[in-house]
Short mmCIF file of C-alpha atoms in Angstrom, two decimals:
data_model
loop_
_atom_site.label_atom_id
_atom_site.label_comp_id
_atom_site.label_asym_id
_atom_site.label_seq_id
_atom_site.Cartn_x
_atom_site.Cartn_y
_atom_site.Cartn_z
CA MET A 382 -17.33 9.36 6.21
CA ASP A 383 -20.95 8.22 6.41
CA ARG A 384 -20.89 4.87 4.62
CA PHE A 385 -17.90 2.70 5.51
CA LEU A 386 -16.96 -0.73 4.15
CA MET A 387 -14.19 -2.88 5.56
CA LEU A 388 -12.89 -5.94 3.72
CA GLY A 389 -12.95 -8.53 6.46
CA ARG A 390 -14.40 -7.56 9.81
CA GLN A 391 -11.57 -5.63 11.41
CA HIS A 392 -10.48 -6.06 15.01
CA LEU A 393 -9.46 -3.03 17.06
CA TYR A 394 -5.88 -3.41 18.28
CA LEU A 395 -5.33 0.24 19.19
CA THR A 396 -4.42 0.84 22.83
CA GLU A 397 -5.02 3.92 24.97
CA GLU A 398 -1.28 4.58 25.08
CA GLU A 399 -1.05 4.51 21.29
CA ALA A 400 -4.15 6.70 20.85
CA LEU A 401 -2.60 9.41 23.04
CA LYS A 402 0.16 9.84 20.45
CA TYR A 403 -2.33 11.16 17.88
CA PRO A 404 -4.03 14.53 18.50
CA VAL A 405 -7.20 13.48 16.66
CA LEU A 406 -7.64 10.48 18.99
CA ARG A 407 -6.66 11.97 22.35
CA SER A 408 -10.15 13.18 23.25
CA PHE A 409 -11.47 9.63 23.52
CA ALA A 410 -8.28 7.64 24.19
CA SER A 411 -9.56 6.70 27.64
CA GLU A 412 -12.58 5.03 26.02
CA ILE A 413 -10.63 2.72 23.72
CA GLU A 414 -10.85 -0.30 26.01
CA SER A 415 -14.59 0.13 26.56
CA MET A 416 -15.06 0.34 22.78
CA LYS A 417 -13.31 -3.00 22.40
CA ARG A 418 -15.47 -4.62 25.06
CA SER A 419 -18.74 -3.25 23.70
CA SER A 420 -18.06 -4.53 20.17
CA GLY A 421 -16.41 -7.84 21.10
CA GLY A 422 -12.95 -6.66 20.12
CA TYR A 423 -14.07 -5.44 16.71
CA SER A 424 -13.82 -1.90 15.36
CA GLU A 425 -17.41 -0.74 14.77
CA ASP A 426 -17.70 1.48 17.87
CA PHE A 427 -14.33 3.06 17.12
CA LEU A 428 -15.41 3.80 13.55
CA ARG A 429 -18.60 5.43 14.81
CA PHE A 430 -16.47 7.74 16.96
CA LEU A 431 -14.64 8.68 13.75
CA GLY A 432 -17.91 9.61 12.07
CA ALA A 433 -19.13 6.51 10.25
CA THR A 434 -22.90 6.10 10.46
CA ALA A 435 -23.40 3.01 8.26
CA ILE A 436 -20.74 0.30 8.62
CA ASP A 437 -20.56 -2.88 6.55
CA SER A 438 -18.00 -5.68 6.59
CA LEU A 439 -17.46 -8.01 3.64
CA ASP A 440 -15.91 -11.46 3.88
CA PHE A 441 -15.87 -14.89 2.25
CA SER A 442 -17.99 -16.22 5.12
CA ASP A 443 -19.72 -14.90 8.23
CA TYR A 444 -17.34 -16.71 10.61
CA GLU A 445 -16.42 -13.36 12.21
CA GLY A 446 -19.84 -11.80 11.83
CA ALA A 447 -19.43 -9.98 8.50
CA ASN A 448 -22.82 -8.81 7.27
CA LEU A 449 -21.89 -9.08 3.56
CA VAL A 450 -20.77 -12.50 2.35
CA HIS A 451 -19.07 -12.64 -1.04
CA ASP A 452 -16.13 -14.42 -2.69
CA LEU A 453 -13.81 -11.62 -3.83
CA ASN A 454 -12.30 -13.94 -6.41
CA ARG A 455 -15.43 -12.97 -8.35
CA PRO A 456 -16.68 -9.44 -9.18
CA VAL A 457 -19.07 -7.90 -6.66
CA PRO A 458 -22.69 -7.25 -7.72
CA GLU A 459 -23.07 -4.12 -9.81
CA GLU A 460 -25.55 -2.65 -7.33
CA TRP A 461 -22.67 -2.40 -4.83
CA HIS A 462 -20.71 -0.07 -7.13
CA GLY A 463 -20.27 3.46 -5.78
CA ARG A 464 -22.01 2.61 -2.52
CA TYR A 465 -19.37 3.74 0.01
CA ASP A 466 -17.58 6.91 1.07
CA LEU A 467 -14.64 4.83 2.20
CA VAL A 468 -13.54 1.27 1.42
CA PHE A 469 -10.87 -0.02 3.79
CA ASP A 470 -8.64 -3.04 3.29
CA GLY A 471 -6.87 -3.82 6.54
CA GLY A 472 -5.19 -6.95 5.23
CA SER A 473 -7.67 -9.01 3.21
CA LEU A 474 -6.78 -8.52 -0.45
CA GLU A 475 -3.44 -10.32 -0.17
CA HIS A 476 -5.37 -13.48 0.77
CA VAL A 477 -7.48 -13.45 -2.41
CA PHE A 478 -5.96 -15.53 -5.21
CA GLN A 479 -7.59 -13.45 -7.96
CA PHE A 480 -6.08 -10.26 -6.59
CA PRO A 481 -6.77 -7.97 -9.59
CA VAL A 482 -10.44 -8.98 -9.54
CA ALA A 483 -10.67 -8.21 -5.82
CA LEU A 484 -8.84 -4.87 -6.08
CA LYS A 485 -11.05 -3.81 -8.98
CA SER A 486 -14.16 -4.62 -6.93
CA ALA A 487 -12.84 -2.63 -3.97
CA MET A 488 -12.20 0.36 -6.23
CA GLU A 489 -15.61 0.08 -7.90
CA MET A 490 -17.40 0.18 -4.55
CA VAL A 491 -15.96 3.65 -3.79
CA GLU A 492 -18.29 6.52 -4.66
CA LEU A 493 -17.17 9.55 -6.66
CA GLY A 494 -15.18 11.71 -4.25
CA GLY A 495 -14.76 8.81 -1.82
CA HIS A 496 -11.57 7.07 -0.77
CA PHE A 497 -9.89 3.69 -0.93
CA VAL A 498 -7.60 3.06 2.04
CA ALA A 499 -5.33 0.05 2.53
CA ALA A 500 -2.82 -1.27 5.03
CA SER A 501 -1.12 -4.12 3.20
CA PRO A 502 1.90 -6.37 3.84
CA SER A 503 4.85 -5.17 1.78
CA ASN A 504 8.00 -6.95 2.96
CA HIS A 505 9.09 -9.62 5.45
CA PHE A 506 5.59 -11.14 5.44
CA ASN A 507 6.49 -14.23 3.41
CA GLY A 508 3.83 -16.89 4.02
CA HIS A 509 1.30 -14.48 5.52
CA GLY A 510 -0.87 -14.49 2.41
CA PHE A 511 -0.61 -15.20 -1.30
CA TYR A 512 1.09 -11.87 -1.98
CA GLN A 513 3.31 -9.12 -0.60
CA LEU A 514 2.34 -5.83 -2.25
CA SER A 515 4.41 -2.96 -3.64
CA ALA A 516 4.07 0.78 -4.03
CA GLU A 517 4.46 0.29 -7.78
CA LEU A 518 1.36 -1.91 -7.85
CA PHE A 519 -0.88 0.62 -6.11
CA HIS A 520 0.53 3.62 -8.00
CA ARG A 521 -0.26 1.93 -11.32
CA ALA A 522 -3.68 0.62 -10.25
CA LEU A 523 -4.90 3.75 -8.42
CA SER A 524 -3.98 6.02 -11.30
CA PRO A 525 -5.86 8.79 -13.12
CA VAL A 526 -6.59 6.47 -16.06
CA ASN A 527 -8.62 4.37 -13.61
CA GLY A 528 -10.25 7.43 -12.06
CA PHE A 529 -8.16 7.65 -8.87
CA SER A 530 -5.39 9.84 -7.49
CA VAL A 531 -3.01 8.73 -4.76
CA LYS A 532 -2.99 10.99 -1.70
CA LEU A 533 -0.66 8.96 0.52
CA MET A 534 1.81 6.14 -0.03
CA ALA A 535 3.92 5.25 2.99
CA PHE A 536 5.84 2.39 4.54
CA ALA A 537 5.37 1.76 8.26
CA GLU A 538 7.76 -0.50 10.13
CA GLN A 539 6.20 -2.87 12.61
CA GLY A 540 7.59 -3.12 16.10
CA ALA A 541 8.65 -0.70 18.82
CA GLY A 542 10.17 2.46 17.42
CA GLY A 543 9.12 1.60 13.87
CA ARG A 544 9.70 4.41 11.39
CA VAL A 545 7.34 5.86 8.80
CA TYR A 546 8.58 6.53 5.27
CA ARG A 547 6.93 8.51 2.50
CA VAL A 548 7.14 6.59 -0.77
CA GLU A 549 7.33 8.31 -4.13
CA ASP A 550 5.87 7.10 -7.40
CA PRO A 551 8.48 4.99 -9.25
CA ALA A 552 7.29 6.56 -12.51
CA GLN A 553 8.20 10.02 -11.16
CA VAL A 554 11.50 8.89 -9.66
CA GLY A 555 12.45 7.01 -12.81
CA ARG A 556 13.64 4.05 -10.77
CA ARG A 557 12.19 1.07 -8.98
CA ILE A 558 11.43 1.48 -5.27
CA LEU A 559 13.50 -1.32 -3.70
CA PHE A 560 13.36 -0.37 -0.02
CA GLY A 561 13.16 -3.53 2.07
CA GLY A 562 13.73 -2.43 5.65
CA ARG A 563 14.96 -4.58 8.49
CA ASN A 564 11.56 -5.05 10.12
CA PRO A 565 8.23 -6.15 8.62
CA LEU A 566 6.85 -3.33 6.48
CA LEU A 567 3.24 -2.35 6.01
CA LEU A 568 2.31 -0.34 2.94
CA LEU A 569 -0.26 2.36 3.73
CA VAL A 570 -2.30 3.74 0.85
CA VAL A 571 -4.93 6.48 0.57
CA ALA A 572 -6.46 7.24 -2.83
CA ARG A 573 -9.42 9.39 -3.88
CA ARG A 574 -11.87 8.55 -6.64
CA GLU A 575 -11.79 11.59 -8.89
CA LYS A 576 -13.95 10.36 -11.76
CA ILE A 577 -16.01 7.37 -12.81
CA SER A 578 -14.17 5.46 -15.52
CA GLU A 579 -13.80 1.83 -16.53
CA ILE A 580 -11.26 0.34 -14.15
CA PHE A 581 -8.48 -1.74 -15.72
CA SER A 582 -9.79 -1.28 -19.25
CA GLU A 583 -6.08 -1.58 -19.97
CA ASN A 584 -3.84 -3.73 -17.82
CA PRO A 585 -1.38 -1.63 -15.76
CA SER A 586 2.28 -1.94 -16.74
CA GLN A 587 5.30 -1.59 -14.48
CA SER A 588 6.55 1.94 -15.04
CA ASP A 589 10.20 1.24 -15.85
CA TYR A 590 9.28 -1.34 -18.49
CA ALA A 591 6.60 0.94 -19.96
CA LYS A 592 9.25 3.65 -20.34
CA VAL A 593 11.66 1.30 -22.12
CA TRP A 594 8.98 -0.05 -24.45
CA THR A 595 8.02 3.44 -25.64
CA SER A 596 11.50 4.99 -25.69
CA SER A 597 13.37 5.62 -28.95
CA GLU A 598 16.72 5.70 -27.14
CA GLU A 599 19.12 2.80 -27.47
CA PRO A 600 19.84 0.95 -24.19
CA LYS A 601 23.02 2.22 -22.59
CA PRO A 602 25.89 -0.28 -22.66
CA THR A 603 26.92 -1.71 -19.32
CA GLY A 604 30.43 -2.40 -18.08
CA LYS A 605 33.69 -0.60 -18.80
CA ARG A 606 36.31 -1.92 -21.18
CA LYS A 607 39.26 -0.91 -18.98
CA PHE A 608 37.80 -2.51 -15.89
CA ARG A 609 37.16 -5.75 -17.76
CA ALA A 610 40.84 -5.82 -18.69
CA ILE A 611 41.87 -5.28 -15.06
CA ARG A 612 39.64 -8.16 -13.96
CA ARG A 613 41.65 -10.56 -16.11
CA ILE A 614 44.85 -9.95 -14.15
CA MET A 615 43.41 -9.62 -10.61
CA PRO A 616 43.42 -12.65 -8.28
CA SER A 617 40.03 -14.34 -8.39
CA ALA A 618 39.63 -14.30 -4.58
CA LEU A 619 40.12 -10.53 -4.54
CA MET A 620 37.63 -10.05 -7.38
CA HIS A 621 35.02 -12.15 -5.56
CA ARG A 622 35.36 -9.93 -2.49
CA TYR A 623 35.16 -6.81 -4.63
CA ASP A 624 32.06 -8.06 -6.45
CA ALA A 625 30.31 -8.88 -3.17
CA TRP A 626 31.12 -5.40 -1.83
CA GLN A 627 29.80 -3.80 -5.02
CA VAL A 628 26.53 -5.74 -4.76
CA ARG A 629 26.05 -4.68 -1.12
CA ARG A 630 26.89 -1.06 -1.99
CA ARG A 631 24.52 -0.97 -4.96
CA ARG A 632 21.66 -2.51 -3.00
CA TRP A 633 22.18 -0.08 -0.10
CA ARG A 634 22.05 2.91 -2.47
CA GLU A 635 19.13 1.66 -4.56
CA ALA A 636 17.07 0.79 -1.49
CA ARG A 637 16.99 4.46 -0.48
CA ILE A 638 15.77 5.87 -3.78
CA GLY A 639 12.27 7.33 -3.60
CA VAL A 640 11.81 6.64 0.13
CA HIS A 641 11.95 9.43 2.73
CA PRO A 642 11.71 9.05 6.53
CA VAL A 643 9.09 11.29 8.13
CA ASP A 644 8.02 11.90 11.70
CA SER A 645 4.33 11.11 11.22
CA PHE A 646 1.65 10.08 8.76
CA SER A 647 0.47 13.70 8.79
CA GLU A 648 3.86 14.78 7.50
CA ALA A 649 3.71 12.10 4.80
CA PHE A 650 0.32 13.49 3.71
CA GLN A 651 1.60 17.07 3.65
CA GLU A 652 4.69 16.30 1.61
CA PHE A 653 3.06 13.97 -0.91
CA PRO A 654 2.61 15.62 -4.32
CA ARG A 655 -1.00 15.94 -5.41
CA PRO A 656 -1.33 14.31 -8.83
CA SER A 657 -3.79 15.80 -11.29
CA CYS A 658 -6.43 13.82 -13.15
#
């Protein structure tokens, strides 16, 4: 990780106590606070400890000291393409109105063999930015047709005792990923650039719709004739209670499809299938 770009100049919120939980960080956990002080609360010194030698930060203005100033609503200059080993979005893209333009630029700035990494708001962040982002979105955008392969997709709950969940590709599961969680959820993404190809030469499509559009099968009928007959003779109050219970039951079951609790991000990496390009 020689050349590192962060979208927005990232603060360092990691504490010594948190660093001690991760084997890779334990050797310099005691230096976390001094890193914060030496870089004014920002993350450059921490990133150097992780191996970055050239660190850039890109923002709409230099109000936080970003050394690259650019409006991500517009494409980045072509000379920035393929410049970085790692492009990190720690919560900037959701604030850009022209999100597809900004995501495309972030992907284009990754060199061949480099990585795009994101920690994005996924649920219970209403009002934080323009958008809350889904696993479906990143799976379709960071796909082989665009030259990328996803190496990690995980939900992380905010707050004390927050769980980590490995998230499958909805296209592989054959169902939408509807997990909402009770606490605010961050979506963590790691993707590798496997080849140089034109990004978004075709607009991504949501996987379940794409399957229906190309399927020759007739849609399966919904509802059961016998049950509809029973509904006609049941008291309306009882049917309302039954319907509400059915909705809660269906949502509870659907929300667990394609989402698997894990003990750590390392475990999520190990269990995630490696897609081929």
